[in-house]
């Protein structure tokens, strides 16, 4: 009802304009037309002298008279004559006779009411059509259905009582929910906080990688608090016209004050909250004006009691410092990538409306998906469901889960791509080299899958997952073993094929990045515990395109030598591992050429058989000695 009233109010200026135009046309028409009153004798004389050009007779029912109108010679377009005669056969017949003698056509209006309506129709319909077209044009020039005069209005959409999303729909994020629980309690019972002299945070900034559930958490806060919820994207503030963004900020807070207590949610706030004075030419004036207005509304001269702002971003490093000070965004809540327990809870939420087979264990999927965000897990199950439909199955099997995981990581399989026997063999030995290093190294990653089926830009890949999930700390030995595993693909090509290919380029890139970070950032080299480089965030470009270097050219040479030393030592260690386990590499490579894909269970069985054969051969050699 409120929406209809608002639309009616927005249409009022156009309706008033239409009325004014219509009345103007009517008055102009009445002022411009001239009516000359003449007598019956004058009409008869003019007919006899052939001066009458047009003649019309209209009977007035119930009055006993005729109204005669027409034009005389010399009249203007808007000039007519008019006279009223009694309803008698003598008068009318004399007029008809004179008109016939002088060849003047007489128009008789037998139904004057219809002619009146036709006149009204022809006079007013064009005006109404023109007015309607003007209203449509004004609405088209506006934004999101708003008129031209409303472009300064806020684009924030309001939900009366939050939304249907609650904490029950948000899996995991236990600590994050506790951080925002105070906001819900304040909105429900503010007196409990004011009694203790506590000031609730005016703004909460949700920070984290994409897809971790920041927007979902904000919706859940509104759903739990059951208060009006305004939601808008940071990009909706900035427009072509100068001052529009600041006007929209003012209007948004004005609307929020009328419904306080309430929540305002700004998604992707970095679009409008970037640090001022940065970029080429000194920054973006319109965006900075919008930011200034937002800063003023959050904590300026005026008070906005009962309004809590929740914002989300994955680039907190580019935000203006004034936006992050106490009194504005008082609290930052980091929404991180979920751990294995949280991933299982997220999978349970997204699996509610899906038909899973008995062999699909969500805890196993959670263990196999480290580094996946909530959005990635939802996409994984959705891809599996699409594959099951495509294969005309009634339920989702583990086979679809595996294929969906590969599609999410590497893209769809290129089964129709034709490859030569040599390419197949060199890719098989390359992937077998990666796998053997992971199997043999004590702190290496666990091999879950090997395939030589091309996916995306890769000819094949080895899926290796950490034995224990880590998010914060890696030791020097663990980093070195990662480099050894990455280099083992090239080493295997060199040892077993006598050739090297371009397939190891991405491995080198990742290995070099780890080695350089060990030297310049982590202090894990002979140069000592010194940080030579740190990432410089370019606010304008929004990327780490450069790093700041506070060292001489001599030190730069020493850094390069240390990086080379780490890579070379890991390369030699990889050679040693693969030479020692030459038979295992051959077995894995030959099996891959035949089967193309090996699962974790198959790999474990091959390794088990290999170890048993080694023990038997060792005992046989000892007995022979």
Coordinates of C-alpha atoms in Angstrom, one line a residue:
X1 CA 0.0 0.0 0.0
X2 CA 2.9 2.3 0.9
X3 CA 4.6 1.6 -2.4
X4 CA 1.4 2.5 -4.4
X5 CA 1.0 5.7 -2.4
X6 CA 4.7 6.6 -3.1
X7 CA 4.2 5.9 -6.9
X8 CA 1.1 8.1 -6.9
X9 CA 3.0 10.9 -5.2
X10 CA 5.8 10.6 -7.8
X11 CA 3.2 10.9 -10.6
X12 CA 1.6 14.0 -9.2
X13 CA 4.0 16.6 -10.9
X14 CA 3.2 15.0 -14.3
X15 CA -0.5 14.9 -13.7
X16 CA -0.5 18.6 -12.7
X17 CA 1.6 19.4 -15.8
X18 CA -0.9 17.5 -18.0
X19 CA -3.9 19.4 -16.5
X20 CA -2.2 22.8 -17.0
X21 CA -1.4 21.9 -20.6
X22 CA -5.0 20.8 -21.3
X23 CA -6.6 23.8 -19.7
X24 CA -4.2 26.1 -21.6
X25 CA -5.2 24.4 -24.9
X26 CA -8.9 24.8 -24.1
X27 CA -8.6 28.5 -23.1
X28 CA -6.4 29.3 -26.1
X29 CA -8.9 27.6 -28.4
X30 CA -11.8 29.6 -26.9
X31 CA -10.0 32.9 -27.0
X32 CA -8.9 32.4 -30.6
X33 CA -12.3 31.4 -32.1
X34 CA -14.7 34.2 -33.0
X35 CA -18.5 33.7 -33.2
X36 CA -20.6 36.3 -35.0
X37 CA -24.3 36.6 -34.2
X38 CA -26.5 37.3 -37.3
X39 CA -30.2 37.4 -38.0
X40 CA -32.4 35.2 -40.2
X41 CA -32.8 38.0 -42.7
X42 CA -29.0 38.5 -42.9
X43 CA -28.6 34.7 -43.5
X44 CA -31.2 34.7 -46.3
X45 CA -29.5 37.7 -47.9
X46 CA -26.1 36.1 -47.8
X47 CA -27.5 32.9 -49.2
X48 CA -29.1 34.8 -52.1
X49 CA -25.8 36.7 -52.7
X50 CA -23.9 33.4 -52.6
X51 CA -21.6 34.5 -49.7
X52 CA -22.3 31.4 -47.5
X53 CA -19.5 28.9 -47.8
X54 CA -20.5 26.4 -45.0
X55 CA -23.9 25.7 -43.4
X56 CA -24.9 23.4 -40.5
X57 CA -28.3 22.9 -38.8
X58 CA -28.5 21.4 -35.3
X59 CA -31.9 20.7 -33.7
X60 CA -32.0 21.2 -29.9
X61 CA -34.3 18.5 -28.6
X62 CA -37.0 19.7 -26.2
X63 CA -36.4 23.4 -26.8
X64 CA -38.3 23.8 -30.1
X65 CA -35.4 25.7 -31.9
X66 CA -32.7 25.1 -34.4
X67 CA -29.1 26.3 -34.1
X68 CA -27.6 27.3 -37.5
X69 CA -23.8 27.8 -37.8
X70 CA -21.6 28.3 -40.8
X71 CA -19.0 30.5 -42.5
X72 CA -19.3 33.5 -44.8
X73 CA -17.0 34.7 -47.5
X74 CA -14.0 36.5 -46.1
X75 CA -14.2 34.7 -42.7
X76 CA -11.0 33.5 -41.0
X77 CA -10.4 29.9 -40.2
X78 CA -11.5 30.3 -36.6
X79 CA -14.4 32.7 -37.4
X80 CA -18.0 31.4 -37.7
X81 CA -21.6 32.8 -37.6
X82 CA -24.4 31.5 -35.4
X83 CA -28.2 32.1 -35.1
X84 CA -31.1 30.5 -33.5
X85 CA -34.4 30.0 -35.4
X86 CA -37.8 28.6 -34.3
X87 CA -38.7 25.0 -35.1
X88 CA -41.2 25.7 -38.0
X89 CA -41.4 24.2 -41.4
X90 CA -41.7 27.6 -43.1
X91 CA -38.4 28.9 -41.8
X92 CA -36.4 25.7 -42.3
X93 CA -37.8 25.1 -45.8
X94 CA -36.9 28.6 -46.9
X95 CA -33.3 28.1 -45.8
X96 CA -33.1 24.7 -47.5
X97 CA -34.6 26.2 -50.7
X98 CA -32.2 29.2 -50.8
X99 CA -29.2 26.8 -50.1
X100 CA -30.2 24.5 -52.9
X101 CA -30.7 27.3 -55.4
X102 CA -27.2 28.7 -54.6
X103 CA -25.5 25.2 -54.4
X104 CA -24.7 25.4 -50.7
X105 CA -24.5 22.0 -48.9
X106 CA -26.4 21.8 -45.6
X107 CA -25.1 19.5 -42.9
X108 CA -27.8 18.3 -40.5
X109 CA -26.7 17.0 -37.0
X110 CA -29.4 14.5 -36.3
X111 CA -27.7 13.4 -33.0
X112 CA -26.1 16.4 -31.5
X113 CA -25.0 14.5 -28.3
X114 CA -22.8 12.2 -30.3
X115 CA -21.2 15.1 -32.2
X116 CA -20.4 16.7 -28.8
X117 CA -18.7 13.6 -27.6
X118 CA -16.8 13.3 -30.9
X119 CA -15.7 16.9 -30.5
X120 CA -14.5 16.2 -27.0
X121 CA -12.7 13.0 -28.2
X122 CA -10.9 14.7 -31.0
X123 CA -9.9 17.7 -28.8
X124 CA -8.7 15.8 -25.7
X125 CA -7.3 12.5 -26.9
X126 CA -4.3 14.0 -28.6
X127 CA -3.5 16.0 -25.5
X128 CA -3.8 12.9 -23.3
X129 CA -1.5 10.9 -25.7
X130 CA 1.1 13.6 -25.7
X131 CA 1.0 13.8 -21.9
X132 CA 1.3 10.0 -21.6
X133 CA 4.4 10.0 -23.9
X134 CA 5.9 12.8 -21.8
X135 CA 5.5 10.8 -18.6
X136 CA 7.0 7.7 -20.2
X137 CA 10.0 9.8 -21.4
X138 CA 10.6 11.2 -18.0
X139 CA 10.4 7.8 -16.4
X140 CA 12.8 6.4 -18.9
X141 CA 15.3 9.1 -18.1
X142 CA 15.1 8.2 -14.5
X143 CA 16.8 5.3 -12.8
X144 CA 15.2 2.0 -11.6
X145 CA 11.7 3.3 -12.5
X146 CA 12.2 6.6 -10.7
X147 CA 11.5 9.9 -12.4
X148 CA 14.0 12.4 -13.7
X149 CA 13.7 14.5 -10.6
X150 CA 14.4 11.5 -8.3
X151 CA 18.0 10.7 -9.4
X152 CA 19.2 12.0 -6.0
X153 CA 17.1 9.6 -4.1
X154 CA 18.7 6.6 -2.4
X155 CA 18.7 3.3 -4.2
X156 CA 18.7 1.4 -1.0
X157 CA 16.0 -1.3 -0.9
X158 CA 14.2 -2.0 2.3
X159 CA 12.9 -5.2 3.9
X160 CA 10.3 -4.6 6.6
X161 CA 11.6 -7.1 9.1
X162 CA 15.0 -8.2 7.9
X163 CA 14.5 -11.3 5.8
X164 CA 13.9 -15.0 5.8
X165 CA 17.6 -15.8 6.5
X166 CA 18.5 -16.5 10.1
X167 CA 21.5 -18.0 11.9
X168 CA 20.0 -21.4 11.2
X169 CA 20.8 -20.8 7.5
X170 CA 24.4 -19.8 8.2
X171 CA 26.6 -22.9 8.9
X172 CA 29.8 -22.5 10.8
X173 CA 31.1 -19.0 11.6
X174 CA 30.6 -19.6 15.4
X175 CA 32.9 -16.8 16.5
X176 CA 31.6 -14.4 13.9
X177 CA 28.0 -15.0 15.0
X178 CA 29.0 -14.2 18.6
X179 CA 30.6 -10.9 17.5
X180 CA 27.4 -9.7 15.8
X181 CA 25.1 -11.1 18.5
X182 CA 25.5 -7.9 20.5
X183 CA 24.0 -5.9 17.6
X184 CA 20.9 -8.2 17.7
X185 CA 20.5 -7.8 21.5
X186 CA 20.9 -4.0 21.2
X187 CA 18.2 -3.7 18.5
X188 CA 15.9 -5.9 20.6
X189 CA 16.6 -4.4 24.0
X190 CA 18.6 -1.1 23.8
X191 CA 17.9 -0.2 27.5
X192 CA 20.0 -3.1 28.7
X193 CA 23.1 -1.5 27.1
X194 CA 22.3 2.2 27.9
X195 CA 21.8 1.3 31.6
X196 CA 25.4 0.1 31.8
X197 CA 26.6 3.2 29.9
X198 CA 27.7 1.0 26.9
X199 CA 27.8 2.3 23.4
X200 CA 26.9 -0.2 20.8
X201 CA 29.2 -0.1 17.7
X202 CA 27.8 2.2 15.0
X203 CA 29.4 0.2 12.2
X204 CA 30.6 -3.4 11.7
X205 CA 32.9 -4.2 8.9
X206 CA 32.8 -7.8 7.6
X207 CA 36.2 -8.7 6.0
X208 CA 37.2 -11.8 4.3
X209 CA 37.9 -13.6 1.0
X210 CA 35.1 -13.8 -1.7
X211 CA 32.4 -16.4 -1.1
X212 CA 32.9 -16.9 2.7
X213 CA 29.4 -15.7 3.6
X214 CA 29.7 -12.0 4.5
X215 CA 26.5 -11.0 2.8
X216 CA 24.7 -14.0 4.2
X217 CA 25.8 -13.2 7.7
X218 CA 24.5 -9.6 7.3
X219 CA 21.1 -10.9 6.1
X220 CA 21.0 -13.3 9.1
X221 CA 21.6 -10.4 11.5
X222 CA 18.6 -8.6 10.1
X223 CA 16.5 -11.8 10.1
X224 CA 17.4 -12.4 13.8
X225 CA 16.8 -8.8 14.9
X226 CA 13.5 -8.5 12.9
X227 CA 14.1 -4.8 12.3
X228 CA 13.9 -2.8 9.0
X229 CA 16.8 -3.7 6.8
X230 CA 18.2 -1.4 4.1
X231 CA 20.6 -3.0 1.6
X232 CA 22.6 -1.3 -1.1
X233 CA 25.8 -1.9 -3.1
X234 CA 28.7 0.6 -2.8
X235 CA 28.6 1.1 -6.6
X236 CA 25.0 2.4 -6.4
X237 CA 26.1 5.7 -4.8
X238 CA 28.5 6.8 -7.6
X239 CA 26.8 8.3 -10.7
X240 CA 27.8 10.5 -13.7
X241 CA 26.3 13.6 -12.2
X242 CA 28.4 15.5 -9.5
X243 CA 26.8 15.4 -6.1
X244 CA 24.4 12.6 -6.7
X245 CA 26.3 10.1 -4.6
X246 CA 26.3 12.5 -1.6
X247 CA 22.6 13.2 -2.1
X248 CA 21.8 9.5 -2.1
X249 CA 23.8 9.0 1.2
X250 CA 21.8 11.8 2.8
X251 CA 18.5 10.4 1.6
X252 CA 19.4 6.9 2.7
X253 CA 20.0 8.0 6.3
X254 CA 16.9 10.2 6.2
X255 CA 14.8 7.1 5.3
X256 CA 16.6 5.1 8.0
X257 CA 15.9 7.7 10.7
X258 CA 12.2 7.4 10.0
X259 CA 12.3 3.6 10.7
X260 CA 14.9 3.5 13.4
X261 CA 16.1 1.2 15.0
X262 CA 17.2 -0.4 11.7
X263 CA 20.2 -1.8 9.9
X264 CA 21.9 -0.5 6.8
X265 CA 23.9 -3.0 4.8
X266 CA 26.5 -1.7 2.3
X267 CA 27.9 -4.5 0.1
X268 CA 31.3 -4.0 -1.5
X269 CA 32.0 -0.8 0.4
X270 CA 35.4 -0.5 -1.2
X271 CA 33.7 0.8 -4.4
X272 CA 32.9 4.1 -2.5
X273 CA 35.2 3.9 0.5
X274 CA 38.6 3.8 -1.1
X275 CA 41.3 6.0 0.3
X276 CA 41.0 9.6 -0.7
X277 CA 43.7 11.4 -2.7
X278 CA 44.9 8.3 -4.5
X279 CA 45.1 7.5 -8.2
X280 CA 46.2 9.4 -11.3
X281 CA 45.3 13.1 -11.2
X282 CA 44.6 13.1 -7.5
X283 CA 41.6 10.8 -7.2
X284 CA 37.9 10.7 -8.1
X285 CA 36.1 13.8 -6.9
X286 CA 32.6 12.4 -7.1
X287 CA 33.5 9.3 -5.2
X288 CA 35.4 11.3 -2.5
X289 CA 32.4 13.6 -2.0
X290 CA 30.2 10.6 -1.5
X291 CA 32.7 9.2 1.0
X292 CA 32.9 12.5 2.9
X293 CA 29.1 12.5 3.2
X294 CA 29.1 8.9 4.5
X295 CA 31.7 9.8 7.1
X296 CA 29.7 12.8 8.2
X297 CA 26.5 10.8 8.5
X298 CA 28.1 8.0 10.4
X299 CA 29.8 10.2 13.0
X300 CA 29.5 13.9 12.4
X301 CA 27.6 16.8 14.0
X302 CA 24.3 15.1 13.7
X303 CA 23.2 12.0 15.6
X304 CA 21.9 8.9 14.0
X305 CA 20.7 6.9 17.0
X306 CA 19.4 3.4 16.4
X307 CA 21.0 3.1 13.0
X308 CA 23.6 0.3 12.7
X309 CA 25.7 0.0 9.5
X310 CA 27.1 -3.3 8.4
X311 CA 29.5 -3.3 5.5
X312 CA 31.3 -6.1 3.6
X313 CA 34.5 -6.0 1.6
X314 CA 37.4 -8.3 0.6
X315 CA 39.8 -5.4 0.2
X316 CA 40.1 -3.7 3.7
X317 CA 43.6 -2.5 2.8
X318 CA 42.3 0.1 0.3
X319 CA 39.7 1.7 2.6
X320 CA 40.1 5.2 3.9
X321 CA 41.5 5.4 7.5
X322 CA 38.8 7.8 8.5
X323 CA 36.2 5.1 7.7
X324 CA 37.8 2.6 10.1
X325 CA 38.3 4.8 13.1
X326 CA 36.3 4.3 16.3
X327 CA 32.9 6.0 16.0
X328 CA 32.4 4.8 12.5
X329 CA 33.3 1.2 11.8
X330 CA 34.2 0.4 15.4
X331 CA 34.5 -3.4 14.9
X332 CA 36.0 -5.6 12.2
X333 CA 34.8 -9.1 11.9
X334 CA 37.0 -11.4 9.8
X335 CA 35.0 -14.1 8.0
X336 CA 37.7 -16.6 7.0
X337 CA 37.8 -19.7 4.8
X338 CA 36.0 -22.5 6.7
X339 CA 37.9 -25.4 8.4
X340 CA 37.0 -29.0 8.0
X341 CA 34.3 -29.0 10.7
X342 CA 32.7 -25.9 9.2
X343 CA 32.9 -27.3 5.7
X344 CA 30.9 -30.3 6.8
X345 CA 28.2 -28.1 8.4
X346 CA 28.1 -26.0 5.2
X347 CA 27.7 -29.1 3.0
X348 CA 24.8 -30.3 5.2
X349 CA 23.0 -27.0 4.6
X350 CA 23.4 -27.1 0.8
X351 CA 22.7 -30.9 0.6
X352 CA 19.2 -30.6 2.2
X353 CA 17.4 -30.3 -1.1
X354 CA 19.6 -32.8 -3.0
X355 CA 19.2 -36.6 -3.3
X356 CA 22.5 -38.2 -2.3
X357 CA 23.5 -41.8 -2.6
X358 CA 24.5 -43.8 0.4
X359 CA 28.2 -43.8 -0.6
X360 CA 28.4 -40.0 -0.4
X361 CA 29.8 -39.1 3.0
X362 CA 29.8 -35.3 3.6
X363 CA 32.6 -35.6 6.2
X364 CA 34.8 -37.2 3.5
X365 CA 34.0 -34.5 1.0
X366 CA 34.9 -31.9 3.7
X367 CA 38.3 -33.5 4.3
X368 CA 39.0 -33.5 0.5
X369 CA 38.1 -29.8 0.0
X370 CA 40.6 -27.7 2.1
X371 CA 40.6 -24.0 1.0
X372 CA 37.1 -24.2 -0.4
X373 CA 34.8 -21.3 0.6
X374 CA 31.1 -21.7 1.3
X375 CA 30.3 -20.5 -2.2
X376 CA 32.7 -23.1 -3.7
X377 CA 31.1 -25.9 -1.7
X378 CA 27.6 -24.9 -2.9
X379 CA 28.9 -24.8 -6.4
X380 CA 30.5 -28.3 -6.0
X381 CA 27.2 -29.9 -5.0
X382 CA 25.3 -28.0 -7.7
X383 CA 27.7 -29.2 -10.4
X384 CA 27.4 -32.8 -9.0
X385 CA 23.6 -32.5 -9.2
X386 CA 23.8 -31.2 -12.8
X387 CA 26.1 -34.1 -13.8
X388 CA 23.6 -36.6 -12.2
X389 CA 20.8 -35.1 -14.3
X390 CA 22.9 -35.2 -17.4
X391 CA 23.6 -38.9 -16.8
X392 CA 19.9 -39.7 -16.2
X393 CA 20.5 -40.8 -12.6
X394 CA 18.1 -40.7 -9.7
X395 CA 20.6 -39.7 -7.1
X396 CA 24.1 -38.1 -6.8
X397 CA 26.9 -40.7 -6.4
X398 CA 30.5 -40.2 -5.3
X399 CA 31.4 -40.4 -9.0
X400 CA 29.6 -37.1 -9.7
X401 CA 31.2 -35.5 -6.6
X402 CA 34.7 -36.4 -7.9
X403 CA 34.0 -35.2 -11.4
X404 CA 32.4 -32.0 -10.0
X405 CA 35.5 -31.3 -7.8
X406 CA 37.7 -31.7 -10.9
X407 CA 35.5 -29.4 -12.9
X408 CA 35.6 -26.7 -10.2
X409 CA 39.4 -26.9 -9.8
X410 CA 40.6 -27.5 -13.4
X411 CA 37.6 -27.2 -15.7
X412 CA 35.8 -29.9 -17.8
X413 CA 37.7 -32.9 -19.1
X414 CA 38.9 -32.7 -22.7
X415 CA 38.0 -36.2 -23.6
X416 CA 37.7 -35.5 -27.3
X417 CA 41.2 -34.0 -27.5
X418 CA 43.5 -36.2 -29.5
X419 CA 47.0 -36.6 -28.0
X420 CA 49.9 -38.7 -29.2
X421 CA 51.4 -41.7 -27.4
X422 CA 54.5 -39.7 -26.6
X423 CA 52.5 -36.9 -25.1
X424 CA 50.5 -39.4 -23.0
X425 CA 53.7 -41.1 -21.8
X426 CA 55.6 -37.9 -20.9
X427 CA 52.5 -36.6 -19.0
X428 CA 52.2 -39.9 -17.2
X429 CA 55.8 -39.9 -16.0
X430 CA 55.5 -36.2 -15.1
X431 CA 52.5 -36.8 -12.8
X432 CA 54.0 -40.0 -11.4
X433 CA 57.1 -38.0 -10.4
X434 CA 54.9 -35.6 -8.4
X435 CA 53.0 -38.5 -6.8
X436 CA 56.1 -40.4 -5.7
X437 CA 57.7 -37.3 -4.1
X438 CA 54.5 -36.8 -2.1
X439 CA 54.4 -40.5 -1.1
X440 CA 58.1 -40.7 0.0
X441 CA 58.6 -37.3 1.7
X442 CA 57.8 -37.5 5.5
X443 CA 56.2 -34.1 5.6
X444 CA 54.9 -34.2 2.1
X445 CA 51.3 -33.8 1.1
X446 CA 49.0 -36.8 0.7
X447 CA 48.2 -38.0 -2.9
X448 CA 44.5 -38.3 -3.5
X449 CA 44.2 -38.6 -7.2
X450 CA 46.3 -38.7 -10.4
X451 CA 45.0 -38.2 -13.9
X452 CA 46.4 -37.7 -17.3
X453 CA 43.1 -36.6 -18.9
X454 CA 43.5 -33.0 -20.1
X455 CA 41.5 -30.4 -18.2
X456 CA 41.6 -26.7 -18.9
X457 CA 45.1 -25.7 -19.9
X458 CA 46.7 -28.7 -18.1
X459 CA 47.6 -32.0 -19.7
X460 CA 47.0 -33.8 -16.4
X461 CA 47.3 -33.1 -12.7
X462 CA 48.1 -34.7 -9.3
X463 CA 45.7 -33.8 -6.5
X464 CA 47.7 -33.6 -3.3
X465 CA 46.2 -32.5 0.0
X466 CA 47.9 -31.8 3.3
X467 CA 47.9 -34.6 5.8
X468 CA 46.9 -32.1 8.5
X469 CA 45.0 -28.9 7.5
X470 CA 47.0 -25.8 8.2
X471 CA 46.0 -22.1 7.9
X472 CA 48.7 -20.1 9.7
X473 CA 52.1 -21.7 10.2
X474 CA 54.4 -23.6 7.8
X475 CA 57.9 -24.8 8.8
X476 CA 61.0 -24.5 6.7
X477 CA 61.1 -28.2 6.0
X478 CA 57.5 -28.2 4.9
X479 CA 58.1 -25.4 2.4
X480 CA 61.2 -27.1 1.1
X481 CA 59.3 -30.4 0.6
X482 CA 56.6 -28.5 -1.3
X483 CA 59.3 -27.2 -3.7
X484 CA 60.7 -30.8 -4.0
X485 CA 57.2 -32.1 -5.0
X486 CA 56.7 -29.3 -7.5
X487 CA 60.1 -29.9 -9.2
X488 CA 59.6 -33.7 -9.3
X489 CA 57.5 -33.5 -12.5
X490 CA 60.4 -32.0 -14.5
X491 CA 62.9 -34.3 -12.9
X492 CA 60.8 -37.4 -13.8
X493 CA 60.7 -36.3 -17.4
X494 CA 64.4 -35.8 -17.5
X495 CA 65.3 -39.1 -15.8
X496 CA 62.8 -41.5 -17.4
X497 CA 62.0 -39.9 -20.8
X498 CA 65.4 -38.2 -21.6
X499 CA 63.4 -35.1 -22.6
X500 CA 62.0 -32.0 -20.9
X501 CA 58.7 -30.4 -21.8
X502 CA 56.8 -27.1 -21.2
X503 CA 54.4 -28.9 -18.9
X504 CA 56.4 -27.8 -15.8
X505 CA 56.2 -24.1 -16.3
X506 CA 53.4 -23.6 -13.7
X507 CA 55.4 -25.8 -11.2
X508 CA 58.4 -23.6 -11.6
X509 CA 56.4 -20.5 -11.1
X510 CA 55.0 -21.8 -7.8
X511 CA 58.3 -23.2 -6.6
X512 CA 60.1 -19.9 -7.3
X513 CA 57.5 -17.9 -5.5
X514 CA 57.9 -20.1 -2.4
X515 CA 61.7 -19.9 -2.5
X516 CA 61.8 -16.1 -3.0
X517 CA 59.3 -15.6 -0.1
X518 CA 61.5 -17.8 2.1
X519 CA 64.5 -15.5 1.4
X520 CA 62.9 -12.1 1.2
X521 CA 59.9 -12.4 3.6
X522 CA 60.3 -15.3 6.0
X523 CA 64.1 -15.0 6.8
X524 CA 64.7 -18.7 6.0
X525 CA 68.1 -18.4 4.2
X526 CA 71.8 -17.7 4.9
X527 CA 71.0 -13.9 4.6
X528 CA 69.5 -14.1 8.1
X529 CA 66.1 -13.1 9.6
X530 CA 65.7 -9.9 7.5
X531 CA 62.6 -8.9 5.5
X532 CA 63.9 -7.5 2.3
X533 CA 60.6 -7.2 0.4
X534 CA 57.0 -6.5 1.4
X535 CA 54.0 -6.4 -0.8
X536 CA 53.0 -2.8 -1.7
X537 CA 49.2 -2.5 -2.3
X538 CA 48.6 -0.1 -5.1
X539 CA 45.3 1.5 -4.0
X540 CA 44.4 2.9 -7.5
X541 CA 45.1 -0.3 -9.4
X542 CA 43.9 -2.5 -6.7
X543 CA 46.6 -5.2 -7.3
X544 CA 50.0 -6.1 -6.0
X545 CA 51.8 -5.0 -9.1
X546 CA 54.9 -4.0 -7.4
X547 CA 56.9 -4.6 -4.2
X548 CA 58.9 -2.1 -2.3
X549 CA 62.6 -2.9 -2.2
X550 CA 64.8 -1.4 0.5
X551 CA 68.2 -2.9 -0.4
X552 CA 71.1 -2.4 -2.7
X553 CA 72.0 -4.1 -6.0
X554 CA 74.6 -6.2 -4.2
X555 CA 71.9 -7.6 -1.8
X556 CA 69.6 -8.2 -4.8
X557 CA 72.4 -10.4 -6.3
X558 CA 72.7 -12.3 -3.0
X559 CA 68.9 -12.8 -2.9
X560 CA 68.9 -14.2 -6.4
X561 CA 71.8 -16.6 -5.4
X562 CA 70.0 -17.8 -2.3
X563 CA 66.8 -18.4 -4.3
X564 CA 68.8 -20.3 -6.9
X565 CA 70.5 -22.3 -4.2
X566 CA 67.2 -23.4 -2.6
X567 CA 65.8 -24.4 -6.0
X568 CA 68.9 -26.3 -7.1
X569 CA 69.2 -28.2 -3.7
X570 CA 65.5 -29.2 -4.0
X571 CA 66.0 -30.3 -7.6
X572 CA 68.9 -32.6 -6.6
X573 CA 66.9 -34.0 -3.7
X574 CA 64.0 -34.7 -6.1
X575 CA 66.4 -36.6 -8.4
X576 CA 67.7 -38.7 -5.5
X577 CA 64.1 -39.6 -4.4
X578 CA 63.0 -40.6 -7.9
X579 CA 66.2 -42.6 -8.7
X580 CA 65.8 -44.5 -5.4
X581 CA 62.1 -45.3 -6.2
X582 CA 62.5 -45.8 -9.9
X583 CA 60.3 -48.9 -10.0
X584 CA 57.4 -47.1 -8.2
X585 CA 57.6 -44.3 -10.8
X586 CA 57.5 -46.9 -13.6
X587 CA 54.5 -48.8 -12.1
X588 CA 52.5 -45.6 -11.5
X589 CA 53.3 -44.2 -15.0
X590 CA 52.4 -47.5 -16.8
X591 CA 49.2 -47.9 -14.8
X592 CA 48.3 -44.3 -15.7
X593 CA 48.9 -44.9 -19.4
X594 CA 46.4 -47.8 -19.2
X595 CA 43.8 -46.4 -16.8
X596 CA 44.3 -42.6 -17.3
X597 CA 43.0 -41.9 -13.7
X598 CA 44.0 -43.4 -10.3
X599 CA 42.1 -42.8 -7.1
X600 CA 43.5 -42.6 -3.6
X601 CA 42.6 -46.3 -2.9
X602 CA 44.3 -47.5 -6.0
X603 CA 47.4 -45.5 -5.3
X604 CA 47.6 -46.9 -1.8
X605 CA 47.3 -50.4 -3.1
X606 CA 50.0 -49.9 -5.6
X607 CA 52.3 -48.5 -2.9
X608 CA 51.5 -51.3 -0.6
X609 CA 52.3 -53.9 -3.2
X610 CA 55.5 -52.1 -4.0
X611 CA 56.7 -52.0 -0.4
X612 CA 55.9 -55.7 0.1
X613 CA 57.9 -56.6 -3.0
X614 CA 60.8 -54.5 -1.8
X615 CA 60.8 -56.3 1.6
X616 CA 60.7 -59.7 -0.2
X617 CA 63.6 -58.7 -2.5
X618 CA 65.6 -57.3 0.5
X619 CA 65.1 -60.5 2.5
X620 CA 66.1 -62.6 -0.6
X621 CA 69.3 -60.6 -1.1
X622 CA 70.2 -60.9 2.6
X623 CA 69.7 -64.7 2.5
X624 CA 71.8 -65.0 -0.6
X625 CA 74.6 -63.1 1.1

